[in-house]
Amino acid sequence: MDITVERIVQLIKSKKIAEATFAEDIGMGRNTVNNWKGGRSKTYLKKVDAIADYFGVSVDYLLGRTDNPAPPRLNADNAIIVQGDYVGPVTEDERVFVEQVLKAYREQQKHDKS
């Protein structure tokens, strides 16, 4: 069994749910987990985002890239929130641009108040 399947099986056990229930909850057939464990299928790779969301863990954890199951936290340095909606991760260039615009706006506000 590969690490992703091992971790999925471990999470299923820790949540005390049936493998068939889990499979149905993510839109798969009842025997899906058995097929994964037997190496007959790797359909979990298509569902890795849904599986991570289901268990509240990161995709990186499921794929064995980290041993920390916690999903990454939103970092204000690499994300933008517009009118309360999360726009998503931004590149370094985009972050610098937004920061410069904000600084210019604040400077203008200082001058307008004077």
Short mmCIF file of C-alpha atoms in Angstrom, two decimals, residues 52-91:
data_model
loop_
_atom_site.label_atom_id
_atom_site.label_comp_id
_atom_site.label_asym_id
_atom_site.label_seq_id
_atom_site.Cartn_x
_atom_site.Cartn_y
_atom_site.Cartn_z
CA ALA A 52 -8.44 16.18 2.23
CA ASP A 53 -11.52 18.35 2.74
CA TYR A 54 -13.51 15.39 4.07
CA PHE A 55 -10.95 14.72 6.80
CA GLY A 56 -9.80 18.31 7.35
CA VAL A 57 -6.20 17.57 6.42
CA SER A 58 -3.87 18.95 3.78
CA VAL A 59 -3.36 17.38 0.38
CA ASP A 60 0.37 17.43 1.11
CA TYR A 61 -0.25 15.25 4.16
CA LEU A 62 -2.27 12.73 2.16
CA LEU A 63 0.42 12.56 -0.52
CA GLY A 64 3.20 12.06 2.04
CA ARG A 65 4.88 15.40 1.40
CA THR A 66 4.58 16.35 5.06
CA ASP A 67 3.85 14.61 8.33
CA ASN A 68 1.77 17.56 9.53
CA PRO A 69 -1.89 16.83 8.76
CA ALA A 70 -3.04 20.41 9.37
CA PRO A 71 -4.13 22.27 6.26
CA PRO A 72 -2.15 25.42 5.52
CA ARG A 73 -3.44 28.59 7.10
CA LEU A 74 -4.31 31.62 5.07
CA ASN A 75 -1.32 33.95 5.16
CA ALA A 76 -2.02 37.63 4.58
CA ASP A 77 1.39 37.97 2.94
CA ASN A 78 0.43 35.66 0.08
CA ALA A 79 -3.32 36.15 -0.25
CA ILE A 80 -5.70 38.96 -1.04
CA ILE A 81 -9.13 39.49 0.43
CA VAL A 82 -11.43 41.74 -1.59
CA GLN A 83 -14.68 42.91 0.01
CA GLY A 84 -14.60 39.91 2.32
CA ASP A 85 -14.03 37.34 -0.44
CA TYR A 86 -10.81 35.36 -0.56
CA VAL A 87 -9.29 35.90 -3.99
CA GLY A 88 -6.62 33.25 -3.61
CA PRO A 89 -2.87 32.97 -3.48
CA VAL A 90 -0.91 35.67 -5.24
CA THR A 91 2.53 35.73 -6.74
#
